[in-house]
Short mmCIF file of C-alpha atoms and ligand atoms in Angstrom, two decimals:
data_model
loop_
_atom_site.label_atom_id
_atom_site.label_comp_id
_atom_site.label_asym_id
_atom_site.label_seq_id
_atom_site.Cartn_x
_atom_site.Cartn_y
_atom_site.Cartn_z
CA MET D 201 -46.35 -86.15 2.43
CA ARG D 202 -46.40 -83.15 4.72
CA THR D 203 -43.57 -81.09 6.21
CA GLN D 204 -43.07 -77.63 7.65
CA VAL D 205 -40.25 -76.37 5.42
CA GLY D 206 -39.54 -77.90 2.01
CA ILE D 207 -35.98 -77.19 0.88
CA VAL D 208 -34.96 -77.31 -2.77
CA GLY D 209 -31.22 -78.05 -3.09
CA GLY D 210 -28.80 -80.03 -0.95
CA GLY D 211 -25.73 -77.83 -1.44
CA PRO D 212 -24.00 -76.24 1.53
CA GLU D 213 -26.85 -73.86 1.92
CA GLY D 214 -29.82 -76.22 1.78
CA LEU D 215 -28.07 -78.57 4.17
CA LEU D 216 -27.07 -75.83 6.62
CA LEU D 217 -30.66 -74.61 6.67
CA ALA D 218 -31.92 -78.16 7.26
CA ARG D 219 -29.45 -78.54 10.09
CA LEU D 220 -30.36 -75.27 11.83
CA LEU D 221 -34.09 -75.89 11.45
CA GLY D 222 -33.75 -79.49 12.63
CA ARG D 223 -31.94 -78.37 15.76
CA ALA D 224 -34.69 -75.82 16.42
CA GLY D 225 -37.30 -78.58 16.22
CA ILE D 226 -38.70 -77.51 12.83
CA GLU D 227 -39.41 -80.34 10.39
CA CYS D 228 -38.00 -80.19 6.90
CA ILE D 229 -37.32 -82.29 3.82
CA ALA D 230 -34.58 -81.42 1.31
CA LEU D 231 -34.72 -82.39 -2.37
CA GLU D 232 -31.42 -82.65 -4.22
CA ARG D 233 -31.01 -83.56 -7.86
CA ARG D 234 -27.49 -85.03 -7.61
CA THR D 235 -26.05 -88.09 -5.88
CA PRO D 236 -24.26 -87.84 -2.51
CA GLU D 237 -21.02 -88.96 -4.22
CA TYR D 238 -21.22 -86.11 -6.70
CA LEU D 239 -21.79 -83.55 -3.94
CA ARG D 240 -18.89 -84.83 -1.84
CA ALA D 241 -16.48 -84.54 -4.74
CA ARG D 242 -17.53 -81.11 -6.03
CA ILE D 243 -14.62 -78.65 -5.75
CA ARG D 244 -15.57 -75.08 -4.86
CA ALA D 245 -14.00 -72.06 -3.16
CA GLY D 246 -12.29 -72.30 0.19
CA LEU D 247 -12.28 -69.10 2.22
CA LEU D 248 -14.61 -68.60 5.19
CA GLU D 249 -15.34 -65.41 7.11
CA GLN D 250 -15.40 -65.68 10.91
CA GLY D 251 -19.20 -65.26 10.89
CA THR D 252 -19.44 -68.36 8.66
CA VAL D 253 -17.17 -70.36 10.96
CA ASP D 254 -19.32 -69.27 13.92
CA ILE D 255 -22.60 -70.38 12.38
CA LEU D 256 -21.16 -73.72 11.23
CA THR D 257 -19.94 -74.23 14.78
CA GLN D 258 -23.36 -73.29 16.16
CA ALA D 259 -24.87 -75.82 13.76
CA GLY D 260 -22.68 -78.50 15.34
CA VAL D 261 -20.45 -79.00 12.30
CA GLY D 262 -17.42 -77.10 13.54
CA ASP D 263 -15.23 -79.85 15.02
CA ARG D 264 -13.23 -80.96 12.00
CA LEU D 265 -13.22 -77.36 10.79
CA ALA D 266 -11.59 -76.25 14.07
CA ARG D 267 -8.95 -79.00 13.78
CA GLU D 268 -8.07 -78.68 10.13
CA ARG D 269 -8.59 -75.05 9.19
CA LEU D 270 -5.76 -72.65 8.39
CA ILE D 271 -6.06 -69.16 9.80
CA HIS D 272 -4.82 -66.28 7.67
CA ASP D 273 -3.99 -62.89 9.16
CA GLY D 274 -3.26 -61.23 5.84
CA LEU D 275 -3.08 -61.51 2.06
CA GLU D 276 -0.89 -60.19 -0.73
CA ILE D 277 -1.70 -58.04 -3.74
CA ALA D 278 0.92 -58.15 -6.51
CA PHE D 279 1.35 -55.92 -9.55
CA ASP D 280 4.27 -54.68 -11.67
CA GLY D 281 6.17 -57.72 -10.43
CA LYS D 282 6.06 -56.63 -6.76
CA ARG D 283 4.23 -58.12 -3.77
CA HIS D 284 2.44 -56.01 -1.14
CA ARG D 285 1.04 -57.49 2.07
CA ILE D 286 -2.26 -56.36 3.52
CA ASP D 287 -2.43 -57.10 7.22
CA LEU D 288 -6.10 -58.01 7.60
CA LYS D 289 -5.84 -58.65 11.32
CA ALA D 290 -4.07 -55.39 12.19
CA LEU D 291 -6.45 -53.37 9.99
CA SER D 292 -9.77 -55.02 10.85
CA GLY D 293 -9.16 -57.01 14.03
CA LYS D 294 -10.35 -60.16 12.23
CA VAL D 295 -8.83 -63.12 10.41
CA VAL D 296 -10.12 -65.45 7.67
CA THR D 297 -10.22 -69.24 7.52
CA ILE D 298 -9.08 -71.55 4.75
CA TYR D 299 -11.29 -74.65 4.63
CA GLY D 300 -12.66 -76.08 1.39
CA GLN D 301 -16.34 -75.82 0.63
CA ALA D 302 -16.24 -79.51 -0.31
CA GLU D 303 -15.27 -80.20 3.30
CA VAL D 304 -18.16 -78.07 4.59
CA GLN D 305 -20.47 -80.10 2.34
CA LYS D 306 -19.10 -83.40 3.69
CA ASP D 307 -19.36 -82.26 7.32
CA LEU D 308 -22.99 -81.26 6.77
CA MET D 309 -23.83 -84.53 5.00
CA ASP D 310 -22.25 -86.58 7.80
CA ALA D 311 -24.15 -84.59 10.43
CA HIS D 312 -27.45 -85.19 8.59
CA ASP D 313 -26.74 -88.90 8.20
CA ALA D 314 -26.22 -89.09 11.97
CA MET D 315 -29.34 -87.05 12.70
CA GLY D 316 -31.58 -88.86 10.21
CA THR D 317 -32.71 -85.78 8.29
CA GLU D 318 -34.90 -86.57 5.33
CA ILE D 319 -32.82 -85.68 2.28
CA VAL D 320 -33.99 -87.03 -1.04
CA TYR D 321 -31.01 -87.36 -3.39
CA GLU D 322 -31.52 -87.87 -7.12
CA ALA D 323 -34.87 -86.08 -6.97
CA ASP D 324 -35.81 -85.36 -10.61
CA ASP D 325 -38.18 -82.85 -12.16
CA VAL D 326 -38.63 -80.83 -8.98
CA SER D 327 -41.43 -78.27 -9.41
CA LEU D 328 -43.03 -75.70 -7.10
CA HIS D 329 -46.79 -75.09 -6.80
CA GLY D 330 -49.25 -72.92 -4.89
CA LEU D 331 -46.62 -70.45 -3.78
CA THR D 332 -49.12 -67.73 -2.91
CA SER D 333 -51.31 -70.09 -0.90
CA ASP D 334 -50.79 -71.17 2.75
CA THR D 335 -49.91 -74.67 1.58
CA PRO D 336 -47.23 -74.49 -1.11
CA ARG D 337 -46.28 -77.86 -2.61
CA LEU D 338 -43.17 -79.48 -4.01
CA ARG D 339 -43.48 -82.18 -6.63
CA TYR D 340 -40.63 -84.43 -7.79
CA SER D 341 -40.02 -87.79 -9.31
CA LYS D 342 -37.73 -90.54 -8.23
CA GLY D 343 -37.37 -94.07 -9.53
CA GLY D 344 -40.22 -93.50 -11.99
CA GLN D 345 -42.70 -92.37 -9.29
CA THR D 346 -44.07 -88.90 -8.71
CA HIS D 347 -44.26 -87.56 -5.16
CA GLU D 348 -45.79 -84.45 -3.65
CA ILE D 349 -44.90 -82.68 -0.41
CA THR D 350 -47.23 -80.13 1.13
CA CYS D 351 -45.31 -77.50 3.12
CA ASP D 352 -45.84 -74.34 5.16
CA PHE D 353 -42.87 -72.68 3.43
CA ILE D 354 -40.41 -73.47 0.63
CA ALA D 355 -36.75 -72.46 0.69
CA GLY D 356 -35.12 -72.16 -2.74
CA CYS D 357 -31.51 -73.20 -2.10
CA ASP D 358 -30.95 -74.71 -5.54
CA GLY D 359 -28.26 -72.39 -6.85
CA PHE D 360 -28.11 -70.22 -9.94
CA HIS D 361 -29.37 -72.90 -12.36
CA GLY D 362 -32.12 -74.17 -10.08
CA VAL D 363 -35.90 -74.13 -10.55
CA SER D 364 -36.97 -72.04 -7.56
CA ARG D 365 -36.18 -68.61 -8.97
CA GLN D 366 -37.78 -69.65 -12.28
CA ALA D 367 -41.01 -70.45 -10.42
CA ILE D 368 -41.54 -66.74 -9.65
CA PRO D 369 -43.56 -64.87 -12.32
CA GLN D 370 -41.18 -62.77 -14.38
CA ASP D 371 -43.05 -59.54 -13.83
CA VAL D 372 -42.43 -59.61 -10.08
CA VAL D 373 -38.66 -60.17 -10.12
CA ARG D 374 -36.11 -57.59 -11.06
CA ILE D 375 -32.77 -58.85 -12.33
CA TYR D 376 -29.50 -56.93 -12.02
CA GLU D 377 -26.61 -58.49 -13.89
CA ARG D 378 -23.07 -57.95 -15.08
CA VAL D 379 -21.30 -60.68 -17.03
CA TYR D 380 -17.50 -60.33 -17.20
CA PRO D 381 -15.57 -60.90 -20.42
CA PHE D 382 -13.44 -63.68 -18.87
CA GLY D 383 -13.50 -66.75 -16.67
CA TRP D 384 -11.28 -68.45 -14.10
CA LEU D 385 -9.39 -71.63 -14.86
CA GLY D 386 -8.84 -73.38 -11.53
CA MET D 387 -6.38 -76.17 -10.76
CA LEU D 388 -5.93 -78.23 -7.61
CA SER D 389 -2.72 -80.11 -6.85
CA ASP D 390 -0.97 -81.88 -4.01
CA THR D 391 1.93 -79.46 -3.87
CA THR D 392 3.14 -77.12 -1.13
CA PRO D 393 1.41 -73.73 -1.61
CA VAL D 394 3.75 -71.14 -3.12
CA ASN D 395 3.15 -68.80 -0.16
CA HIS D 396 1.65 -69.17 3.31
CA GLU D 397 -0.98 -66.52 2.42
CA LEU D 398 -3.00 -65.83 -0.73
CA ILE D 399 -1.47 -63.80 -3.57
CA TYR D 400 -3.81 -61.88 -5.90
CA THR D 401 -1.79 -60.83 -8.97
CA ASN D 402 -2.64 -58.26 -11.62
CA HIS D 403 -0.44 -59.03 -14.65
CA GLU D 404 -0.56 -57.93 -18.26
CA ARG D 405 -1.26 -61.54 -19.31
CA GLY D 406 -4.22 -61.60 -16.90
CA PHE D 407 -5.11 -62.10 -13.25
CA ALA D 408 -3.71 -65.00 -11.23
CA LEU D 409 -4.60 -66.18 -7.71
CA CYS D 410 -2.50 -68.43 -5.51
CA THR D 411 -4.60 -70.03 -2.78
CA MET D 412 -4.67 -73.36 -0.96
CA ARG D 413 -6.73 -76.01 0.76
CA SER D 414 -4.08 -77.15 3.25
CA LEU D 415 -0.34 -76.96 3.86
CA THR D 416 0.14 -79.68 1.23
CA ARG D 417 -2.62 -78.90 -1.25
CA SER D 418 -2.57 -75.84 -3.52
CA ARG D 419 -5.31 -74.21 -5.51
CA TYR D 420 -4.38 -71.82 -8.32
CA TYR D 421 -6.53 -69.78 -10.68
CA LEU D 422 -5.79 -68.03 -13.98
CA GLN D 423 -7.91 -65.47 -15.78
CA VAL D 424 -8.81 -66.99 -19.18
CA SER D 425 -11.38 -66.18 -21.82
CA ALA D 426 -14.98 -66.98 -20.83
CA ASP D 427 -15.30 -69.73 -23.45
CA GLU D 428 -11.93 -71.33 -22.76
CA ASP D 429 -11.83 -75.12 -23.24
CA VAL D 430 -10.26 -76.78 -20.22
CA ASP D 431 -8.98 -79.59 -22.48
CA ASP D 432 -6.63 -77.08 -24.10
CA TRP D 433 -4.82 -76.75 -20.78
CA SER D 434 -2.27 -79.45 -20.06
CA ASP D 435 -0.73 -79.31 -16.59
CA ASP D 436 2.48 -78.03 -18.16
CA ARG D 437 0.72 -75.21 -19.91
CA PHE D 438 -1.01 -74.21 -16.68
CA TRP D 439 2.19 -74.15 -14.61
CA THR D 440 4.11 -72.26 -17.31
CA GLU D 441 1.39 -69.61 -17.54
CA LEU D 442 1.11 -69.26 -13.76
CA ARG D 443 4.89 -68.86 -13.46
CA ARG D 444 4.82 -66.07 -16.03
CA ARG D 445 2.11 -64.12 -14.22
CA ILE D 446 3.13 -64.29 -10.56
CA PRO D 447 6.06 -62.20 -9.25
CA ALA D 448 9.52 -63.67 -9.98
CA ASP D 449 10.36 -64.45 -6.34
CA ALA D 450 7.16 -66.49 -6.03
CA ALA D 451 7.68 -68.17 -9.42
CA ALA D 452 11.16 -69.20 -8.31
CA VAL D 453 9.78 -71.29 -5.45
CA LEU D 454 6.60 -72.54 -7.16
CA GLN D 455 6.27 -76.28 -6.67
CA THR D 456 4.57 -78.06 -9.56
CA GLY D 457 2.97 -81.49 -9.80
CA PRO D 458 0.09 -83.36 -11.41
CA SER D 459 -3.34 -81.72 -11.23
CA LEU D 460 -6.14 -83.36 -9.26
CA GLU D 461 -8.80 -81.25 -10.97
CA LYS D 462 -9.05 -78.44 -13.51
CA SER D 463 -12.16 -76.48 -14.47
CA VAL D 464 -13.27 -73.19 -15.99
CA ALA D 465 -15.91 -70.99 -14.36
CA PRO D 466 -17.43 -67.86 -15.91
CA LEU D 467 -17.53 -64.66 -13.82
CA ARG D 468 -20.84 -62.99 -13.15
CA SER D 469 -22.47 -60.49 -10.78
CA PHE D 470 -26.20 -61.19 -10.45
CA VAL D 471 -29.04 -60.25 -8.11
CA ALA D 472 -32.73 -61.19 -8.35
CA GLU D 473 -35.01 -59.01 -6.20
CA PRO D 474 -36.98 -59.55 -4.03
CA LEU D 475 -35.92 -62.83 -2.40
CA ARG D 476 -39.50 -63.70 -1.50
CA TYR D 477 -42.57 -64.63 -3.47
CA GLY D 478 -45.55 -65.67 -1.37
CA ARG D 479 -44.32 -68.60 0.71
CA LEU D 480 -41.15 -69.14 -1.32
CA PHE D 481 -37.89 -67.73 0.07
CA LEU D 482 -34.78 -67.71 -2.12
CA ALA D 483 -31.41 -68.05 -0.44
CA GLY D 484 -27.82 -68.07 -1.70
CA ASP D 485 -26.88 -68.60 -5.33
CA SER D 486 -30.51 -69.01 -6.43
CA ALA D 487 -30.88 -65.27 -5.79
CA HIS D 488 -27.40 -63.86 -6.19
CA ILE D 489 -24.00 -64.62 -7.70
CA VAL D 490 -20.77 -62.76 -7.09
CA PRO D 491 -17.54 -63.10 -9.06
CA PRO D 492 -15.19 -65.23 -6.91
CA THR D 493 -12.53 -62.53 -6.49
CA GLY D 494 -13.57 -61.57 -2.96
CA ALA D 495 -14.55 -65.16 -1.98
CA LYS D 496 -17.98 -63.94 -0.88
CA GLY D 497 -20.25 -66.60 -2.49
CA LEU D 498 -20.54 -69.14 0.30
CA ASN D 499 -20.26 -66.50 3.02
CA LEU D 500 -23.21 -64.55 1.65
CA ALA D 501 -25.25 -67.70 1.19
CA VAL D 502 -24.64 -68.62 4.80
CA THR D 503 -25.88 -65.20 5.97
CA ASP D 504 -29.13 -65.69 4.03
CA VAL D 505 -29.58 -69.03 5.76
CA ARG D 506 -28.95 -67.45 9.12
CA PHE D 507 -31.56 -64.74 8.52
CA LEU D 508 -34.08 -67.23 7.13
CA THR D 509 -33.62 -69.53 10.11
CA GLU D 510 -34.17 -66.65 12.54
CA ALA D 511 -37.34 -65.68 10.68
CA LEU D 512 -38.75 -69.22 10.56
CA VAL D 513 -37.92 -69.88 14.20
CA ALA D 514 -39.67 -66.64 15.23
CA PHE D 515 -42.70 -67.69 13.18
CA TYR D 516 -42.97 -71.18 14.65
CA LYS D 517 -42.13 -70.20 18.23
CA SER D 518 -44.29 -67.11 18.58
CA GLY D 519 -46.35 -66.71 15.42
CA GLN D 520 -44.41 -63.56 14.53
CA SER D 521 -44.11 -62.92 10.80
CA ASP D 522 -42.24 -59.59 10.80
CA LEU D 523 -38.86 -61.27 10.30
CA LEU D 524 -40.25 -63.26 7.36
CA ASP D 525 -41.63 -60.00 5.94
CA GLY D 526 -38.27 -58.28 6.40
CA TYR D 527 -36.17 -61.21 5.15
CA SER D 528 -35.61 -59.99 1.61
CA ASP D 529 -34.62 -56.44 2.56
CA ARG D 530 -32.38 -57.65 5.35
CA CYS D 531 -30.50 -59.98 3.00
CA LEU D 532 -30.33 -57.51 0.13
CA ALA D 533 -28.69 -54.83 2.27
CA ARG D 534 -25.81 -57.20 2.86
CA VAL D 535 -25.86 -58.75 -0.61
CA TRP D 536 -25.39 -55.40 -2.31
CA LYS D 537 -22.41 -54.50 -0.14
CA ALA D 538 -20.78 -57.81 -1.04
CA GLN D 539 -21.72 -57.27 -4.70
CA ARG D 540 -20.04 -53.89 -4.68
CA PHE D 541 -16.90 -55.27 -3.06
CA SER D 542 -16.61 -58.32 -5.35
CA TRP D 543 -17.12 -56.14 -8.44
CA TRP D 544 -14.55 -53.61 -7.18
CA MET D 545 -11.96 -56.27 -6.41
CA THR D 546 -12.55 -57.92 -9.80
CA ASN D 547 -12.09 -54.56 -11.56
CA LEU D 548 -8.93 -53.89 -9.59
CA THR D 549 -7.15 -57.17 -10.26
CA HIS D 550 -8.21 -58.36 -13.73
CA ARG D 551 -7.21 -57.27 -17.23
CA PHE D 552 -10.26 -56.27 -19.25
CA PRO D 553 -9.76 -57.01 -22.95
CA GLU D 554 -11.63 -53.88 -23.97
CA ALA D 555 -10.18 -51.46 -21.41
CA LEU D 556 -9.29 -48.03 -22.74
CA PRO D 557 -5.68 -46.95 -22.13
CA PHE D 558 -7.17 -44.41 -19.72
CA GLU D 559 -8.91 -47.16 -17.72
CA ARG D 560 -5.75 -49.25 -17.54
CA ARG D 561 -3.77 -46.28 -16.17
CA ALA D 562 -6.52 -45.51 -13.65
CA GLN D 563 -6.42 -49.17 -12.53
CA GLY D 564 -2.65 -48.87 -12.02
CA ALA D 565 -3.21 -45.72 -9.97
CA GLU D 566 -5.84 -47.44 -7.85
CA LEU D 567 -3.44 -50.30 -7.07
CA ALA D 568 -0.70 -47.81 -6.17
CA TYR D 569 -3.15 -45.89 -3.96
CA LEU D 570 -4.24 -49.08 -2.23
CA VAL D 571 -0.76 -50.20 -1.25
CA GLY D 572 0.21 -46.68 -0.19
CA SER D 573 -2.83 -45.82 1.91
CA LYS D 574 -3.81 -47.28 5.24
CA ALA D 575 -7.35 -45.96 4.74
CA ALA D 576 -7.69 -47.79 1.41
CA GLN D 577 -6.26 -51.00 2.89
CA THR D 578 -8.65 -50.76 5.85
CA ALA D 579 -11.57 -50.50 3.43
CA LEU D 580 -10.40 -53.64 1.65
CA ALA D 581 -9.72 -55.48 4.91
CA GLU D 582 -13.07 -54.82 6.55
CA ASN D 583 -14.95 -56.03 3.49
CA TYR D 584 -12.69 -59.01 2.89
CA VAL D 585 -13.01 -60.39 6.44
CA GLY D 586 -16.79 -59.82 6.32
CA LEU D 587 -18.82 -56.77 7.29
CA PRO D 588 -20.78 -56.89 10.56
CA LEU D 589 -24.16 -58.62 10.23
CA GLY D 590 -26.07 -55.36 10.63
N1 APR A 224 -33.75 -79.79 -8.10
C1 APR A 224 -33.08 -80.19 -7.00
N2 APR A 224 -31.85 -79.75 -6.70
C2 APR A 224 -31.28 -78.86 -7.51
C3 APR A 224 -31.95 -78.39 -8.67
C4 APR A 224 -33.22 -78.90 -8.96
N3 APR A 224 -33.89 -78.52 -10.05
N4 APR A 224 -31.13 -77.50 -9.29
C5 APR A 224 -30.01 -77.42 -8.55
N5 APR A 224 -30.09 -78.24 -7.49
C6 APR A 224 -29.09 -78.46 -6.46
C7 APR A 224 -27.67 -78.55 -7.02
O1 APR A 224 -27.36 -79.86 -7.45
C8 APR A 224 -26.83 -78.12 -5.83
O2 APR A 224 -26.42 -79.22 -5.05
O3 APR A 224 -29.05 -77.36 -5.60
C9 APR A 224 -27.76 -77.23 -5.03
C10 APR A 224 -27.34 -75.78 -5.08
O4 APR A 224 -26.14 -75.68 -4.45
P1 APR A 224 -25.06 -74.58 -4.81
O5 APR A 224 -24.98 -74.34 -6.26
O6 APR A 224 -23.85 -74.99 -4.08
O7 APR A 224 -25.66 -73.27 -4.17
P2 APR A 224 -25.81 -72.83 -2.66
O8 APR A 224 -26.12 -73.99 -1.78
O9 APR A 224 -26.69 -71.62 -2.71
O10 APR A 224 -24.34 -72.42 -2.19
C11 APR A 224 -23.75 -71.28 -2.55
O11 APR A 224 -21.97 -72.40 -3.62
O12 APR A 224 -21.63 -71.96 -5.88
C12 APR A 224 -21.17 -71.76 -4.61
O13 APR A 224 -20.16 -69.59 -4.69
C13 APR A 224 -21.28 -70.32 -4.27
O14 APR A 224 -20.12 -70.65 -2.36
C14 APR A 224 -21.42 -70.39 -2.85
C15 APR A 224 -22.29 -71.53 -2.58
C1 PHB A 225 -10.20 -70.43 -3.05
O1 PHB A 225 -9.46 -70.82 -2.13
O2 PHB A 225 -10.69 -71.23 -3.87
C2 PHB A 225 -10.43 -68.98 -3.18
C3 PHB A 225 -9.88 -68.11 -2.25
C4 PHB A 225 -10.06 -66.76 -2.38
C5 PHB A 225 -10.78 -66.27 -3.45
C6 PHB A 225 -11.36 -67.13 -4.36
C7 PHB A 225 -11.17 -68.49 -4.24
O3 PHB A 225 -10.92 -64.94 -3.58
#
């Protein structure tokens, strides 16, 4: 088989890339290890920057998003039992969108079904070959048969645990990493969200986040230890713990109900540089992970896809390779700003088991400074809504 761009991974990122390339008349094939049913059901984060909404709309998958999304003008930060609102719109001129990543995935899959894109689900043993040649190849097996695809370029959109990054020789990648001493326990339920905007709470028992998927579906997160067993968390235990951490006036109106899903995710900051090796281009989680505190994961991944699409389109339309050559640096400039922000917001809102008393007091002072300073709130707001593309 032969294609122009071979894509490894059929997550939001691989599928968005396939969609943008397809619409630009560039052929591609995507290889995804999981089944379509698994991908449709996978629960992820749910906050989109305006730039992400714009590119999804440009990709022709913005209709349901426009109908169903919730627009948030602000958010709340709570500590010492008190809530403080940060007016994102007044401070930055921009708003954010609540729309689940699972919905983005479904919209993309439906669009590809309609368009007839070649997506191979349940592709096993994917491997990458000839990356420094002009004809890199993807090999995979399905139904007991081995297949090979010869490509012009390969896009590694297979997430943190994928094979693309591993295909780069270790001596040419530099890894930057910070693993946090805790995780997030998430729970989804068909209950009215406790507040119409998000509440990020710093509490002595640990961080808590109140978010949502719709006006009738809540999503809550609790800071737990990194090796926490989700089976130790009954619904009752979750609700009791959440009520203890969030401010009393929110706890008083918290609606509880059966969980639809619960899971624990570790927190990590990670960057692999550069994002290119020969004809392989990494994009999204395969190259970088942020802790979820600033909700930057999907938004950053989408920016990589946007830059990669621009570079590939320039190459195929006019033979120009300068955008391909600049791809890694262009992405990294943005990635590092989002890394810094996600790390800062994680440090601000979580309780670190090993924090010195000095560090705890400095964290309290930083929270007090934030809610008392328009300059500090503006800095949060402009990062939270998404920095300009640059
Ligand atoms: N072969 C084929 N497919 C693979 C392989 C493999 N060896 N390994 C992983 N995959 C698939 C996964 O099953 C998944 O569907 O690649 C896809 C990667 O998707 P994501 O993990 O969603 O990563 P990405 O598309 O980069 O999206 C980033 O997802 O994790 C969130 O916070 C993150 O919001 C961000 C977004
Ligand atoms: C979510 O809705 O899942 C969400 C929102 C904001 C975050 C993290 C997760 O910072």
